[in-house]
PDB file of C-alpha atoms in Angstrom:
ATOM      1  CA  MET N 200       0.000   0.000   0.000  1.00  0.00           C
ATOM      2  CA  LEU N 201       1.249   3.490  -0.893  1.00  0.00           C
ATOM      3  CA  ALA N 202       1.938   6.039   1.798  1.00  0.00           C
ATOM      4  CA  PRO N 203      -0.627   8.897   1.811  1.00  0.00           C
ATOM      5  CA  SER N 204       1.899  11.419   0.401  1.00  0.00           C
ATOM      6  CA  ALA N 205       2.935   9.034  -2.413  1.00  0.00           C
ATOM      7  CA  LEU N 206      -0.721   8.442  -3.250  1.00  0.00           C
ATOM      8  CA  LEU N 207      -1.361  12.189  -3.507  1.00  0.00           C
ATOM      9  CA  ILE N 208       1.653  12.606  -5.773  1.00  0.00           C
ATOM     10  CA  ALA N 209       0.532   9.740  -7.988  1.00  0.00           C
ATOM     11  CA  LEU N 210      -2.985  11.150  -8.216  1.00  0.00           C
ATOM     12  CA  GLY N 211      -1.685  14.655  -8.908  1.00  0.00           C
ATOM     13  CA  CYS N 212       0.237  13.419 -11.944  1.00  0.00           C
ATOM     14  CA  ALA N 213      -2.922  11.979 -13.470  1.00  0.00           C
ATOM     15  CA  LEU N 214      -5.205  14.948 -12.780  1.00  0.00           C
ATOM     16  CA  PRO N 215      -5.849  17.330 -15.643  1.00  0.00           C
ATOM     17  CA  GLY N 216      -4.102  20.695 -15.496  1.00  0.00           C
ATOM     18  CA  PRO N 217      -5.686  24.107 -16.051  1.00  0.00           C
ATOM     19  CA  SER N 218      -5.968  23.559 -19.792  1.00  0.00           C
ATOM     20  CA  GLY N 219      -7.346  20.038 -19.439  1.00  0.00           C
ATOM     21  CA  ALA N 220      -3.930  18.475 -20.153  1.00  0.00           C
ATOM     22  CA  THR N 221      -2.500  15.829 -17.840  1.00  0.00           C
ATOM     23  CA  ALA N 222       1.021  16.101 -16.473  1.00  0.00           C
ATOM     24  CA  ALA N 223       2.286  13.902 -19.329  1.00  0.00           C
ATOM     25  CA  GLU N 224       0.964  16.364 -21.939  1.00  0.00           C
ATOM     26  CA  PRO N 225       2.887  19.630 -22.302  1.00  0.00           C
ATOM     27  CA  VAL N 226       0.898  22.824 -21.916  1.00  0.00           C
ATOM     28  CA  VAL N 227       1.379  25.019 -24.978  1.00  0.00           C
ATOM     29  CA  GLN N 228       1.712  28.686 -24.143  1.00  0.00           C
ATOM     30  CA  ALA N 229       1.094  31.535 -26.530  1.00  0.00           C
ATOM     31  CA  ALA N 230       4.162  33.139 -28.059  1.00  0.00           C
ATOM     32  CA  PRO N 231       5.075  36.437 -26.464  1.00  0.00           C
ATOM     33  CA  ALA N 232       4.058  39.549 -28.351  1.00  0.00           C
ATOM     34  CA  PRO N 233       6.893  41.026 -30.397  1.00  0.00           C
ATOM     35  CA  VAL N 234       8.781  43.812 -28.683  1.00  0.00           C
ATOM     36  CA  PRO N 235       7.793  47.012 -30.463  1.00  0.00           C
ATOM     37  CA  VAL N 236      10.343  49.481 -31.740  1.00  0.00           C
ATOM     38  CA  LEU N 237       9.473  53.000 -30.684  1.00  0.00           C
ATOM     39  CA  TYR N 238      11.399  56.244 -30.754  1.00  0.00           C
ATOM     40  CA  VAL N 239      11.926  58.769 -27.978  1.00  0.00           C
ATOM     41  CA  ILE N 240      12.748  62.417 -28.546  1.00  0.00           C
ATOM     42  CA  HIS N 241      14.365  64.153 -25.598  1.00  0.00           C
ATOM     43  CA  TYR N 242      14.022  67.913 -25.973  1.00  0.00           C
ATOM     44  CA  ARG N 243      16.379  70.284 -24.167  1.00  0.00           C
ATOM     45  CA  PRO N 244      16.419  74.083 -24.232  1.00  0.00           C
ATOM     46  CA  GLY N 245      17.976  75.518 -27.379  1.00  0.00           C
ATOM     47  CA  PRO N 246      19.700  78.867 -27.950  1.00  0.00           C
ATOM     48  CA  ALA N 247      16.370  80.705 -28.300  1.00  0.00           C
ATOM     49  CA  TRP N 248      14.976  79.297 -25.000  1.00  0.00           C
ATOM     50  CA  LYS N 249      14.123  82.069 -22.532  1.00  0.00           C
ATOM     51  CA  ALA N 250      15.920  80.854 -19.411  1.00  0.00           C
ATOM     52  CA  GLY N 251      14.003  81.296 -16.182  1.00  0.00           C
ATOM     53  CA  ARG N 252      10.718  82.007 -17.962  1.00  0.00           C
ATOM     54  CA  PRO N 253       7.729  79.693 -17.468  1.00  0.00           C
ATOM     55  CA  LEU N 254       6.678  77.303 -20.215  1.00  0.00           C
ATOM     56  CA  ALA N 255       3.610  79.438 -20.952  1.00  0.00           C
ATOM     57  CA  GLU N 256       5.916  82.353 -21.894  1.00  0.00           C
ATOM     58  CA  GLN N 257       8.129  80.395 -24.304  1.00  0.00           C
ATOM     59  CA  GLY N 258       5.940  80.896 -27.403  1.00  0.00           C
ATOM     60  CA  LEU N 259       5.453  77.186 -28.066  1.00  0.00           C
ATOM     61  CA  GLU N 260       2.020  77.375 -29.697  1.00  0.00           C
ATOM     62  CA  ARG N 261       3.293  76.078 -33.064  1.00  0.00           C
ATOM     63  CA  HIS N 262       5.166  73.276 -31.298  1.00  0.00           C
ATOM     64  CA  GLY N 263       1.954  72.288 -29.484  1.00  0.00           C
ATOM     65  CA  ALA N 264      -0.020  72.293 -32.747  1.00  0.00           C
ATOM     66  CA  TYR N 265       2.666  70.148 -34.396  1.00  0.00           C
ATOM     67  CA  MET N 266       2.539  67.622 -31.523  1.00  0.00           C
ATOM     68  CA  ARG N 267      -1.278  67.454 -31.760  1.00  0.00           C
ATOM     69  CA  ASP N 268      -0.993  66.828 -35.516  1.00  0.00           C
ATOM     70  CA  LEU N 269       1.436  63.932 -34.911  1.00  0.00           C
ATOM     71  CA  ALA N 270      -1.050  62.520 -32.379  1.00  0.00           C
ATOM     72  CA  VAL N 271      -3.967  62.770 -34.829  1.00  0.00           C
ATOM     73  CA  ARG N 272      -1.860  60.909 -37.425  1.00  0.00           C
ATOM     74  CA  GLY N 273      -1.266  58.145 -34.855  1.00  0.00           C
ATOM     75  CA  GLU N 274       2.485  58.691 -34.688  1.00  0.00           C
ATOM     76  CA  LEU N 275       2.704  60.337 -31.267  1.00  0.00           C
ATOM     77  CA  LEU N 276       1.940  58.009 -28.349  1.00  0.00           C
ATOM     78  CA  ALA N 277       2.774  60.371 -25.488  1.00  0.00           C
ATOM     79  CA  ALA N 278       4.444  63.741 -24.954  1.00  0.00           C
ATOM     80  CA  GLY N 279       4.941  66.322 -22.280  1.00  0.00           C
ATOM     81  CA  PRO N 280       7.296  68.569 -20.359  1.00  0.00           C
ATOM     82  CA  LEU N 281       9.727  67.237 -17.787  1.00  0.00           C
ATOM     83  CA  SER N 282       9.120  68.480 -14.262  1.00  0.00           C
ATOM     84  CA  THR N 283      12.663  68.217 -12.924  1.00  0.00           C
ATOM     85  CA  THR N 284      14.396  70.080 -15.761  1.00  0.00           C
ATOM     86  CA  GLU N 285      13.517  72.296 -18.704  1.00  0.00           C
ATOM     87  CA  GLY N 286      12.622  70.343 -21.821  1.00  0.00           C
ATOM     88  CA  GLY N 287      10.338  67.472 -22.650  1.00  0.00           C
ATOM     89  CA  LEU N 288       9.904  63.920 -23.834  1.00  0.00           C
ATOM     90  CA  VAL N 289       8.025  62.528 -26.853  1.00  0.00           C
ATOM     91  CA  ILE N 290       7.341  58.865 -27.703  1.00  0.00           C
ATOM     92  CA  LEU N 291       6.740  58.155 -31.393  1.00  0.00           C
ATOM     93  CA  ARG N 292       5.624  55.136 -33.365  1.00  0.00           C
ATOM     94  CA  VAL N 293       7.009  55.656 -36.874  1.00  0.00           C
ATOM     95  CA  GLU N 294       8.651  53.400 -39.463  1.00  0.00           C
ATOM     96  CA  SER N 295      12.339  54.123 -38.764  1.00  0.00           C
ATOM     97  CA  LEU N 296      14.940  56.078 -36.852  1.00  0.00           C
ATOM     98  CA  GLU N 297      15.268  58.326 -39.896  1.00  0.00           C
ATOM     99  CA  ALA N 298      11.521  59.036 -39.837  1.00  0.00           C
ATOM    100  CA  ALA N 299      11.654  59.880 -36.112  1.00  0.00           C
ATOM    101  CA  THR N 300      14.617  62.198 -36.729  1.00  0.00           C
ATOM    102  CA  ALA N 301      12.716  63.878 -39.576  1.00  0.00           C
ATOM    103  CA  ARG N 302       9.694  64.457 -37.273  1.00  0.00           C
ATOM    104  CA  MET N 303      11.980  66.036 -34.668  1.00  0.00           C
ATOM    105  CA  GLN N 304      13.711  68.247 -37.250  1.00  0.00           C
ATOM    106  CA  ALA N 305      10.326  69.378 -38.643  1.00  0.00           C
ATOM    107  CA  ASP N 306       9.199  70.574 -35.197  1.00  0.00           C
ATOM    108  CA  PRO N 307       8.766  74.369 -35.348  1.00  0.00           C
ATOM    109  CA  ALA N 308      10.382  74.734 -31.907  1.00  0.00           C
ATOM    110  CA  VAL N 309      13.532  72.988 -33.163  1.00  0.00           C
ATOM    111  CA  GLY N 310      13.581  75.164 -36.286  1.00  0.00           C
ATOM    112  CA  ALA N 311      13.211  78.284 -34.130  1.00  0.00           C
ATOM    113  CA  GLY N 312      16.029  77.199 -31.813  1.00  0.00           C
ATOM    114  CA  GLN N 313      13.749  76.902 -28.783  1.00  0.00           C
ATOM    115  CA  PHE N 314      14.549  73.197 -28.463  1.00  0.00           C
ATOM    116  CA  ILE N 315      17.413  70.931 -29.340  1.00  0.00           C
ATOM    117  CA  GLY N 316      16.282  67.350 -29.770  1.00  0.00           C
ATOM    118  CA  GLU N 317      17.918  63.944 -29.486  1.00  0.00           C
ATOM    119  CA  VAL N 318      16.225  60.838 -30.909  1.00  0.00           C
ATOM    120  CA  SER N 319      16.736  57.364 -29.421  1.00  0.00           C
ATOM    121  CA  VAL N 320      15.396  53.915 -30.240  1.00  0.00           C
ATOM    122  CA  TRP N 321      13.294  52.485 -27.403  1.00  0.00           C
ATOM    123  CA  ARG N 322      12.051  48.932 -26.978  1.00  0.00           C
ATOM    124  CA  PRO N 323       9.740  48.778 -23.954  1.00  0.00           C
ATOM    125  CA  GLY N 324      10.908  45.891 -21.796  1.00  0.00           C
ATOM    126  CA  ILE N 325       7.857  45.941 -19.546  1.00  0.00           C
ATOM    127  CA  ASP N 326       4.409  46.778 -20.912  1.00  0.00           C
ATOM    128  CA  PRO N 327       1.861  45.137 -18.578  1.00  0.00           C
ATOM    129  CA  ALA N 328      -1.117  46.950 -20.103  1.00  0.00           C
ATOM    130  CA  GLY N 329      -0.085  46.103 -23.674  1.00  0.00           C
ATOM    131  CA  ARG N 330      -0.164  49.772 -24.716  1.00  0.00           C
ATOM    132  CA  PHE N 331       2.661  49.377 -27.208  1.00  0.00           C
ATOM    133  CA  ALA N 332       1.903  45.889 -28.590  1.00  0.00           C
ATOM    134  CA  ALA N 333       0.337  47.163 -31.816  1.00  0.00           C
ATOM    135  CA  ALA N 334       3.642  48.565 -33.068  1.00  0.00           C
ATOM    136  CA  THR N 335       4.809  47.735 -36.548  1.00  0.00           C
ATOM    137  CA  ALA N 336       7.455  45.080 -37.195  1.00  0.00           C
ATOM    138  CA  ASP N 337      11.098  45.921 -36.464  1.00  0.00           C
ATOM    139  CA  PRO N 338      11.870  48.618 -39.040  1.00  0.00           C
ATOM    140  CA  GLY N 339      15.605  48.521 -38.398  1.00  0.00           C
ATOM    141  CA  GLU N 340      17.716  51.099 -36.792  1.00  0.00           C
TER     142      GLU N 340
END
């Protein structure tokens, strides 16, 4: 006769798992979603930035309109000023690093010298809400 703990182990091996599979059948898990390639623009004050003046006094109306246009086109995922330093951050979903750089260079605030921008490739490592999962395939860097 089997000891009670051995009996439980033996029974546990024959019981169906969460998917209805027994311990002898492997449970097939869905493939992870591809890691999206996104682009981040980090804006810093440029030569025309009015140091010490609030954001509202920087004359960024055309910059704001440009950002809203990128959002309407579905290219801008998030944007906003940084609270610990002057400047801002923009997250784009576009086809390439060159396209992201072109969007940054076309920004009226960059053209006016109010901002200097730096574009980086970003692959979100943690995205629990799946906000970035719909990104296009890896466009290259």
